[in-house]
Tab-separated table of C-alpha atoms and ligand atoms in Angstrom:
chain	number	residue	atom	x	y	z
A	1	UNK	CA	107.401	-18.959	170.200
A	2	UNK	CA	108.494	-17.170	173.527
A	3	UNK	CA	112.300	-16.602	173.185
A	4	UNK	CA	114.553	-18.107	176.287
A	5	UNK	CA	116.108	-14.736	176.602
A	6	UNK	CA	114.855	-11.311	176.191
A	7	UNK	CA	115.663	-7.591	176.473
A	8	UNK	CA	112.917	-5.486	178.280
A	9	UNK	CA	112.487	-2.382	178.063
A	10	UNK	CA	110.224	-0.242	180.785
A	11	UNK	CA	108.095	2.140	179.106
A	12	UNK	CA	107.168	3.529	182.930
A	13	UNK	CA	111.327	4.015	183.651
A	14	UNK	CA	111.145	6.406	179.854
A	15	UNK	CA	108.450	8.492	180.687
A	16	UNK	CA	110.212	9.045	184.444
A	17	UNK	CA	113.026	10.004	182.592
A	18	UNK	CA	111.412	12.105	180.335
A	19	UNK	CA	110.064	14.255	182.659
A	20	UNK	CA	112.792	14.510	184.784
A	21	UNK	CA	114.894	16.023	181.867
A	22	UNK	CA	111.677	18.219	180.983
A	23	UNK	CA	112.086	19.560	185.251
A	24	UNK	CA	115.894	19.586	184.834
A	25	UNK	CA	115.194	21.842	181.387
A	26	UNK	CA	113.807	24.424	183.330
A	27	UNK	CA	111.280	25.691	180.230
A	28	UNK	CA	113.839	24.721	177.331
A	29	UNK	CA	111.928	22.282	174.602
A	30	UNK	CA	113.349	18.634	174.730
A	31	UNK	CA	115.311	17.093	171.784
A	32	UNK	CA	115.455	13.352	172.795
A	33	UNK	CA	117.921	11.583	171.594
A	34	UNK	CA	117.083	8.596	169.227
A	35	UNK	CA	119.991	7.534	167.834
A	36	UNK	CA	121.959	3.891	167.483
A	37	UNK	CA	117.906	2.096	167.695
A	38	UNK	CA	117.527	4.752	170.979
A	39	UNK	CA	120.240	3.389	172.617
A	40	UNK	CA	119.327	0.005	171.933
A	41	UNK	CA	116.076	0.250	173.542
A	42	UNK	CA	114.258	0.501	169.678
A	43	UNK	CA	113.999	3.690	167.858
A	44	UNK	CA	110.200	3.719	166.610
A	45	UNK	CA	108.844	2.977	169.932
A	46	UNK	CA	110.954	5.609	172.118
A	47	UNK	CA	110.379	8.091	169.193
A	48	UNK	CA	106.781	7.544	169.205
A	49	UNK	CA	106.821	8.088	173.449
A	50	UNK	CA	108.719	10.792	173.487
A	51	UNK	CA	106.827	12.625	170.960
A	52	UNK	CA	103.325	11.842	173.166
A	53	UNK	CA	105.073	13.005	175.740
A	54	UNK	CA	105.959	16.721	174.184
A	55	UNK	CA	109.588	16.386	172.981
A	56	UNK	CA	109.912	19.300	170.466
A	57	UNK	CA	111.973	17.119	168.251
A	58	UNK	CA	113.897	13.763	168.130
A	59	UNK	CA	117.348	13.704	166.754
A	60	UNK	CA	118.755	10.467	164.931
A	61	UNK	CA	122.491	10.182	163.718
A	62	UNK	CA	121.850	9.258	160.143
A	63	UNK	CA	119.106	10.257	157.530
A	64	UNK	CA	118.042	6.930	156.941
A	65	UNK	CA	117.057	6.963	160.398
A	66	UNK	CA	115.382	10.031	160.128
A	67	UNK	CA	113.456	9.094	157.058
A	68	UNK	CA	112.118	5.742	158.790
A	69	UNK	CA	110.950	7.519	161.534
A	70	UNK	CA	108.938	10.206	158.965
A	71	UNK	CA	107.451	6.896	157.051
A	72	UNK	CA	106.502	5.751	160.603
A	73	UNK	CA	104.401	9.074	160.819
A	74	UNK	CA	106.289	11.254	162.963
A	75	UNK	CA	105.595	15.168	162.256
A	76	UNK	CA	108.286	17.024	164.816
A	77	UNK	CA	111.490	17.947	163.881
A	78	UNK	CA	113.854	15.594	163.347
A	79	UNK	CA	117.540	16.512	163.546
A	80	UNK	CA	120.354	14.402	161.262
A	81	UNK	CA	123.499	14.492	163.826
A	82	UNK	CA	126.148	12.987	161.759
A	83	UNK	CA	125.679	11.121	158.748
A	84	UNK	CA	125.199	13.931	155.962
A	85	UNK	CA	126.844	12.198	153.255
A	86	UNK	CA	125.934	13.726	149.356
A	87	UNK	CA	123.717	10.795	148.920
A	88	UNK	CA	121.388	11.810	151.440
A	89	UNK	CA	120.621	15.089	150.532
A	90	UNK	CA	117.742	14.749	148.387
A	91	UNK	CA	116.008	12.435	150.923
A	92	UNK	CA	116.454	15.196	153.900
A	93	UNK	CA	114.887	17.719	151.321
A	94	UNK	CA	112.199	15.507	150.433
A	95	UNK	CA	111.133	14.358	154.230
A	96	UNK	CA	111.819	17.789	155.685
A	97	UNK	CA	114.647	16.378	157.997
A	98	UNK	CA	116.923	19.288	159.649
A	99	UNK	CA	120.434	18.818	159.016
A	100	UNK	CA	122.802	20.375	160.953
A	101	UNK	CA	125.664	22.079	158.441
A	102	UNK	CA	129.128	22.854	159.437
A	103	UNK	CA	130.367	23.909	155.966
A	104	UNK	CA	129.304	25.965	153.295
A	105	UNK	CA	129.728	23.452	150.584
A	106	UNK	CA	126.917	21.269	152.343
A	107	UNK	CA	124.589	24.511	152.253
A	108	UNK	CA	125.019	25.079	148.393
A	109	UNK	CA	123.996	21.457	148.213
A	110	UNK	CA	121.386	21.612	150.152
A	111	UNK	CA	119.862	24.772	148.792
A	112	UNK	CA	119.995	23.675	145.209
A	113	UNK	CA	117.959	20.621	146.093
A	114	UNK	CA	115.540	22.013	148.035
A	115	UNK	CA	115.296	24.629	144.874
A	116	UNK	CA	115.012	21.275	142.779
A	117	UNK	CA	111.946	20.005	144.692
A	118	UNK	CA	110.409	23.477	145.006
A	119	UNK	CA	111.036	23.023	148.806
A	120	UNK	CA	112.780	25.256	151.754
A	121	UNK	CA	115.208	23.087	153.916
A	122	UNK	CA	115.549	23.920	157.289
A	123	UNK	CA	118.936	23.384	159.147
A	124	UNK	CA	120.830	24.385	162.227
A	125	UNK	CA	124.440	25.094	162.289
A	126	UNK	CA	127.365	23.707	164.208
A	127	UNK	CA	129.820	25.126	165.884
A	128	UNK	CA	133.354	23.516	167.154
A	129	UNK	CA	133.612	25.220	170.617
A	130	UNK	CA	136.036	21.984	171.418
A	131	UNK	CA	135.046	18.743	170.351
A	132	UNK	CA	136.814	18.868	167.140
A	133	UNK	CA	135.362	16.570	165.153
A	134	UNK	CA	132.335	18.554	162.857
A	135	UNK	CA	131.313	22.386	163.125
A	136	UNK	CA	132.589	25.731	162.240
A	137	UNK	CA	135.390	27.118	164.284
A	138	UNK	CA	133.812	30.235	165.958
A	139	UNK	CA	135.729	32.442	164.134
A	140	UNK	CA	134.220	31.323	161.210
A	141	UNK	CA	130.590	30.831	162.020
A	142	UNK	CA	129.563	34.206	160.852
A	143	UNK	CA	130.782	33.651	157.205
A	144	UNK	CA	128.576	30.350	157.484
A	145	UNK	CA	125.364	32.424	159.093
A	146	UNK	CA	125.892	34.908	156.060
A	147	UNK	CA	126.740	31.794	153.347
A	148	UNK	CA	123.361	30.391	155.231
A	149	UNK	CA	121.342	33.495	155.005
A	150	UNK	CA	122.054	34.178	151.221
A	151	UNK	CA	120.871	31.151	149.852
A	152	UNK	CA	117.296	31.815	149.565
A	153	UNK	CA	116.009	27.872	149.742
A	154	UNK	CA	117.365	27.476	153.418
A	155	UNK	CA	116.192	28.810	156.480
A	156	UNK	CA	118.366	28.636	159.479
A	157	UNK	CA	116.222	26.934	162.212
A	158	UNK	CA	119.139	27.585	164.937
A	159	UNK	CA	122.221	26.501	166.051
A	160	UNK	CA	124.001	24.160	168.344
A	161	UNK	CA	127.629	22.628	169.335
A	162	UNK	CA	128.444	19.233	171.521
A	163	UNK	CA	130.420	19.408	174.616
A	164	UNK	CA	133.068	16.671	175.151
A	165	UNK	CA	133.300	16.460	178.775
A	166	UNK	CA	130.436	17.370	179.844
A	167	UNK	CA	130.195	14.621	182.359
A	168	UNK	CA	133.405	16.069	183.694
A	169	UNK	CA	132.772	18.160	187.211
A	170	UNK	CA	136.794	18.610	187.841
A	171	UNK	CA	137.188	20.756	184.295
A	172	UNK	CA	135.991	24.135	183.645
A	173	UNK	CA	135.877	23.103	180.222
A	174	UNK	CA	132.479	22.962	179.665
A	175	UNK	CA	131.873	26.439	181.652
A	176	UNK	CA	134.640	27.881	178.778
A	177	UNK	CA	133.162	26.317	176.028
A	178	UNK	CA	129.421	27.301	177.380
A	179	UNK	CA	130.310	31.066	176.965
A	180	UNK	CA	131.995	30.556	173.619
A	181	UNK	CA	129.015	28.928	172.636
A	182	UNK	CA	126.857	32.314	174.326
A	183	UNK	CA	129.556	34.741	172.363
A	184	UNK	CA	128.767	32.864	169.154
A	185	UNK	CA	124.933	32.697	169.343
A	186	UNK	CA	124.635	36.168	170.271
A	187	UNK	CA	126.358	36.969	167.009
A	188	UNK	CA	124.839	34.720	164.896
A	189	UNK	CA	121.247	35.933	166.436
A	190	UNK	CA	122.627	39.638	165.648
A	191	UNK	CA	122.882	38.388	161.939
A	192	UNK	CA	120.144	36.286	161.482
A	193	UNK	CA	116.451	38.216	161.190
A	194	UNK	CA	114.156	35.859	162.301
A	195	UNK	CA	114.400	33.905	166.095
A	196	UNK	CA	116.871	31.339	165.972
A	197	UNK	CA	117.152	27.767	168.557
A	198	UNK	CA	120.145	27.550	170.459
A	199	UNK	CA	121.117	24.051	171.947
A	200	UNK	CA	124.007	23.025	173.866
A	201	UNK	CA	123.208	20.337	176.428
A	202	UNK	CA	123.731	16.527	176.527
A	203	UNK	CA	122.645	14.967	179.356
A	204	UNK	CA	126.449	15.639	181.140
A	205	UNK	CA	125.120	19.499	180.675
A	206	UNK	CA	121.758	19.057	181.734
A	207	UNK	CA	122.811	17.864	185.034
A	208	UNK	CA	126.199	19.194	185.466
A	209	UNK	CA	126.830	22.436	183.551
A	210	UNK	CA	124.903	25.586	184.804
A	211	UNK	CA	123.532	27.819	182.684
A	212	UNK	CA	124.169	25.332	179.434
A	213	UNK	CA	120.387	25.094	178.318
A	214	UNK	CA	119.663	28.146	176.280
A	215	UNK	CA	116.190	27.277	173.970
A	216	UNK	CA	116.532	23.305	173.491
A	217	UNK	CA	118.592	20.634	174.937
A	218	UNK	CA	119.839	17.110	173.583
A	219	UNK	CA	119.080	14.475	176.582
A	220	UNK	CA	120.375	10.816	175.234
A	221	UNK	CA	121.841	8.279	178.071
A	222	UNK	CA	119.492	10.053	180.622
A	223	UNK	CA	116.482	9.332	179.071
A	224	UNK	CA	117.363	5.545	178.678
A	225	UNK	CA	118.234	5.880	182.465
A	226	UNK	CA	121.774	6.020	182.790
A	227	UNK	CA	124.278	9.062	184.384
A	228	UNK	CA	126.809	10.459	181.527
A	229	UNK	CA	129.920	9.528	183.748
A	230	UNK	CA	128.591	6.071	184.918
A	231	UNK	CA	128.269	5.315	188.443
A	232	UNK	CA	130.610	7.958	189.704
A	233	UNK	CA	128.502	10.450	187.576
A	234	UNK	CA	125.458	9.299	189.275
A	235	UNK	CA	127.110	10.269	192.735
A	236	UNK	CA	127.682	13.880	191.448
A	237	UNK	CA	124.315	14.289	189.692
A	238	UNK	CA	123.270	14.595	193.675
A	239	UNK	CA	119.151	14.760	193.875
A	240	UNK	CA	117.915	13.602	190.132
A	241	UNK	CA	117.052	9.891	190.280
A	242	UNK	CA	116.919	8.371	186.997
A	243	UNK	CA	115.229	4.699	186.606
A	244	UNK	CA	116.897	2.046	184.307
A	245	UNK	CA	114.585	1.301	181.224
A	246	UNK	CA	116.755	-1.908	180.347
A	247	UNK	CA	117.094	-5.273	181.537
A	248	UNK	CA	118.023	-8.449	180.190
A	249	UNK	CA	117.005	-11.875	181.286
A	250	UNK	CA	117.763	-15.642	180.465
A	251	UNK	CA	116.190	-19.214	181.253
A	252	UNK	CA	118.355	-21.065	182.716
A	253	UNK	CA	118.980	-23.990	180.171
A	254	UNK	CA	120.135	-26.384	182.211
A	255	UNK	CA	121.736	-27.201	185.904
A	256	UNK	CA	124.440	-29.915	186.516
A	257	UNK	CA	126.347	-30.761	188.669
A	258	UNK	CA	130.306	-31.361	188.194
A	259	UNK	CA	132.865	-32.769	190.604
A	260	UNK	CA	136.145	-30.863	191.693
A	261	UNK	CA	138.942	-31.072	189.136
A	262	UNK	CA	136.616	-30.407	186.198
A	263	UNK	CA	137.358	-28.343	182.897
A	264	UNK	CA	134.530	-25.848	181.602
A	265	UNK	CA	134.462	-24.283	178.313
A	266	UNK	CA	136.729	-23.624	175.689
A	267	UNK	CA	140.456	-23.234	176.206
A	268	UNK	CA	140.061	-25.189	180.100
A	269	UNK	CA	139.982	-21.927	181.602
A	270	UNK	CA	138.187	-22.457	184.998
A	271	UNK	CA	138.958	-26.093	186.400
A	272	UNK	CA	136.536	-26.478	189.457
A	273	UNK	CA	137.865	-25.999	192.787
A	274	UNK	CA	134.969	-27.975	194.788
A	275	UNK	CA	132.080	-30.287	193.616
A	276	UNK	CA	130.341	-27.358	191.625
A	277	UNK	CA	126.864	-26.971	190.589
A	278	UNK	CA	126.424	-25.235	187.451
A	279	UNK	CA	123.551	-23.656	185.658
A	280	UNK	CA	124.100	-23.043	181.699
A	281	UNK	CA	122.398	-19.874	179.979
A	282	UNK	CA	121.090	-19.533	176.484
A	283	UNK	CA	123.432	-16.884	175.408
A	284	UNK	CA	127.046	-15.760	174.502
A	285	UNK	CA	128.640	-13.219	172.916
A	286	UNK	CA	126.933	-13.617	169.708
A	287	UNK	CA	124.440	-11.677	172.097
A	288	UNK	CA	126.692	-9.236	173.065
A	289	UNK	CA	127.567	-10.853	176.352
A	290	UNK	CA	130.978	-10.350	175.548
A	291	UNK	CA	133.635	-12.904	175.909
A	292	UNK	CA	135.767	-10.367	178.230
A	293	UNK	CA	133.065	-11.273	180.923
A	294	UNK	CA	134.628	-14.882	181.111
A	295	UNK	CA	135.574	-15.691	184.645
A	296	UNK	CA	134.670	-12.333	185.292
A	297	UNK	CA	131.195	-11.573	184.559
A	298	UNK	CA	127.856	-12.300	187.151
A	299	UNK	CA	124.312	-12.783	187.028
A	300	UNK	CA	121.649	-12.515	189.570
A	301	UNK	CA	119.636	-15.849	190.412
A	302	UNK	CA	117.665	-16.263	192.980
A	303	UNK	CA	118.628	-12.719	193.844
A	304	UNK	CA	121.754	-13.862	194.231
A	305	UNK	CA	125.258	-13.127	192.563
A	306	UNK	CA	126.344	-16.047	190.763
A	307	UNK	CA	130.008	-15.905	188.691
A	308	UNK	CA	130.456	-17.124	185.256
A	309	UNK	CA	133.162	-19.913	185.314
A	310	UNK	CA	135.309	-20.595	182.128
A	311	UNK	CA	134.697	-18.523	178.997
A	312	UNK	CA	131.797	-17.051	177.197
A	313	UNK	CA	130.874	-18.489	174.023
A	314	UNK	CA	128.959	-18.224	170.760
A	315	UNK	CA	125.727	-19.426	172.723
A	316	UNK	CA	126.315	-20.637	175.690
A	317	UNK	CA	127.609	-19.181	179.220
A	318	UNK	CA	128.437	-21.268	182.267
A	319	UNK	CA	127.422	-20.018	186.015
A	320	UNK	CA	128.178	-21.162	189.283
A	321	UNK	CA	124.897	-22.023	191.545
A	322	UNK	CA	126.502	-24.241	193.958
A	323	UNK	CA	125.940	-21.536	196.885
A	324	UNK	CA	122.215	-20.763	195.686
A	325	UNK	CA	119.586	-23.643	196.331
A	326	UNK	CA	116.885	-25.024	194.706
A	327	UNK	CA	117.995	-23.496	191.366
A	328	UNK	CA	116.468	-25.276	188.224
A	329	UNK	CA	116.193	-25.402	184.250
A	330	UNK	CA	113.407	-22.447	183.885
A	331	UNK	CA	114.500	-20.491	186.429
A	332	UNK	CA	115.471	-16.588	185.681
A	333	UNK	CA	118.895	-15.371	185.745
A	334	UNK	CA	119.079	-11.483	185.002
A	335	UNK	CA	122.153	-10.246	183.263
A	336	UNK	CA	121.438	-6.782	183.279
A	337	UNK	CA	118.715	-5.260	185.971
A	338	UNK	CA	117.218	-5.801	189.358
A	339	UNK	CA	116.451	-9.208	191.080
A	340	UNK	CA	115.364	-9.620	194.360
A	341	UNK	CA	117.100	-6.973	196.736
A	342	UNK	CA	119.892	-6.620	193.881
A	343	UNK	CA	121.039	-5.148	190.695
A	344	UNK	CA	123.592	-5.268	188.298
A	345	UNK	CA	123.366	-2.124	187.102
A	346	UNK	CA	124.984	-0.874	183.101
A	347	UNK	CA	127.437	0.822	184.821
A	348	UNK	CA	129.096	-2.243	186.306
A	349	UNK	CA	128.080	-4.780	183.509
A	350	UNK	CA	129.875	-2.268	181.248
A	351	UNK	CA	132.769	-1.939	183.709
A	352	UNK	CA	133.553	-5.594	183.266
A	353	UNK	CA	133.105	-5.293	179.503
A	354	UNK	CA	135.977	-2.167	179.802
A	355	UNK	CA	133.772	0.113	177.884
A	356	UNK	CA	130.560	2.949	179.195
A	357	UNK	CA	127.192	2.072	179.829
A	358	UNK	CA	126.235	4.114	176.068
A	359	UNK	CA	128.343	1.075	174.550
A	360	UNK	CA	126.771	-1.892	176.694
A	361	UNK	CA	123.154	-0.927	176.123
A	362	UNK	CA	123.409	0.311	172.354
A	363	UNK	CA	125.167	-3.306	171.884
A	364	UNK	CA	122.489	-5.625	174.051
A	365	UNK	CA	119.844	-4.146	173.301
A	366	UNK	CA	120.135	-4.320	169.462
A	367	UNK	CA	121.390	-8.126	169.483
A	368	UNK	CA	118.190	-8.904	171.575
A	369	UNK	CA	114.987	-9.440	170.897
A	370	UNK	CA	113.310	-6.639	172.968
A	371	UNK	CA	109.775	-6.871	175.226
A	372	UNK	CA	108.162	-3.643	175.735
A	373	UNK	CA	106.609	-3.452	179.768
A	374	UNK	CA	104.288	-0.158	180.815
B	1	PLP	C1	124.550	11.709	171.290
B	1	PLP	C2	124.424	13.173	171.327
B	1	PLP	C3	123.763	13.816	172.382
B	1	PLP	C4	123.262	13.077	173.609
B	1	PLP	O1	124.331	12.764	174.461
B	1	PLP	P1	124.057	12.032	175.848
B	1	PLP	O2	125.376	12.078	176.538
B	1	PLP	O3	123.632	10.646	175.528
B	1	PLP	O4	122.995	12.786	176.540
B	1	PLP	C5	123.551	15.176	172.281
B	1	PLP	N1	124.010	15.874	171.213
B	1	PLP	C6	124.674	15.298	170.206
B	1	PLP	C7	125.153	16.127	169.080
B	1	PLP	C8	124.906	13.927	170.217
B	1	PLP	O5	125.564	13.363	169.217
């Protein structure tokens, strides 16, 4: 049965992202970003694209991630951001996943695994050059390259740190923590003797950070379409134009119309100011149209804006129509995307929600049932 509301998801807008991050990388190998079901927009099938497309590796959060993508059949590199809990060890081993290690407890357990399976594990070290959360502390990292080096069962693929504002153009503090992470790969390259990968960049550095993109880089919101930063980001990314792979659309359920004076939806919130028609959409927050967008949310019909009156609920959203004619049961209202000569773009659907575009798609688009569109 076709479902009355769907997410789609633009294979065309992914590969136009793709390659502009591949012309913004300037030669460095792509690690696209995969993580939290790609953004919403379905882990398998971005992993599988990106991987036709060239990306030297995809990089998940978790290793159960990584391991479903490796029963799916995908042979690059996969990276394991966060989640290396003791549990998962013998399943990175086993699937050749690359963990990246901030402490030298993690590498013992690691090497006497892989030793275990007869096996060599691969990982790339972290460095805290100011996001504070996982990594060595530079001062440290060449006790971890040497802990790394003598354990015969790993082999240090490279190494990397995370920026946290990278979408930030009034701080130098990705420019600082750029050449701490240049001081601290050019000793741990001086240790290490074989070639090691150096990555820095999210997509904040890829656009915004000169010089940040060393051997790899780690695009995420960009390749779903989105500026790090949000619409104000977009401004300051000047020339790159990326295309929004996500959109969400409804059927119309129903259209009524309701005289002045009239109550809609829970708690009486919006009482009609004026004979009002109203159109009612199959979807609430159980969708991950959030109840903040009550009285305060829009949709496009018609290609034009039309305001949600009263709250959200479980299943059900209210619009108001009255100023757009001929609207009927069937017709399409677009929550998130283009319609006609408008667009609600992620940036200001997430702006009512009070959160970033990352949260509004990674929500959406794993509540909905998604439709792939070349
Ligand atoms: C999520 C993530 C990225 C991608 O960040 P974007 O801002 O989405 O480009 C890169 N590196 C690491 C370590 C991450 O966790």
């Amino acid at each position: 049965m076709e479902a009355s509301k769907r997410v789609i998801v633009s294979r065309a807008a992914l590969v136009h992202n793709f390659e502009l991050c591949r012309r913004q990388a300037n030669g460095a190998g792509i690690i696209a970003l995969v993580k939290a079901d790609a953004y919403g927009h379905g882990m398998l099938e971005c992993a599988r694209l990106f991987a036709d497309l060239g990306a030297a590796g995809l990089a998940v959060a978790d290793a159960v991630e990584g391991v479903a993508l490796r029963e799916a059949g995908l042979a690059v590199p996969i990276y394991v951001l966060a989640g290396l809990a003791p549990q998962t060890v013998p399943g990175i081993v086993a699937h050749n996943l690359t963990p990246l290690v901030s402490d030298g407890a993690m590498l013992e357990r690691l090497a006497h695994e892989a030793q275990r399976q007869k096996r060599v594990c691969t990982v790339h070290l972290k460095v805290d050059v100011g996001m504070g959360r996982q990594g060595a502390l530079p001062e440290d990292f060449p006790e971890l390259t040497r802990k790394a080096l003598s354990l015969p069962a790993i082999q240090i693929g490279g190494m990397m740190a995370h920026l946290p504002k990278a979408d930030d153009r009034n701080s130098d503090h990705s420019e600082r923590a750029r050449d701490a992470f240049a001081r601290v790969s050019a000793v741990a390259r001086g240790l290490v003797p074989y070639p090691l990968s150096c990555h820095l960049a999210s997509s904040g550095a890829l656009f915004y950070v000169a010089d940040s993109r060393f051997d790899q880089v780690r695009p995420g919101i960009a390749l779903y379409g989105c500026y790090p930063g949000g619409a104000a980001g977009k401004k300051s990314a000047g020339a790159p134009d990326l295309r929004p792979a996500m959109s969400w659309t409804a059927d119309i359920l129903l259209v009524r119309q309701v005289p002045a004076g009239h109550s809609i939806g829970y708690d009486c919130t919006w009482i009609t100011k004026r004979p009002t028609k109203m159109a009612v959409l199959p979807l609430g927050y159980a969708d991950g149209y959030l109840r903040r967008l009550s009285n305060r949310g829009q949709v496009l019909i018609a290609g034009r804006r039309a305001p949600v009156l009263g709250r959200v609920s479980m299943n059900l959203t209210v619009v108001d129509v009255t100023d757009i004619p001929g609207v009927d049961a069937g017709d399409e209202a677009v929550l998130l995307g283009r319609q006609g000569a408008d667009e609600i773009t992620a940036d200001e659907l997430a702006g009512w929600m009070e959160t970033i575009n990352y949260e509004a798609l990674c929500l959406i688009g794993r509540l909905n049932r998604r439709v792939y569109q070349d």
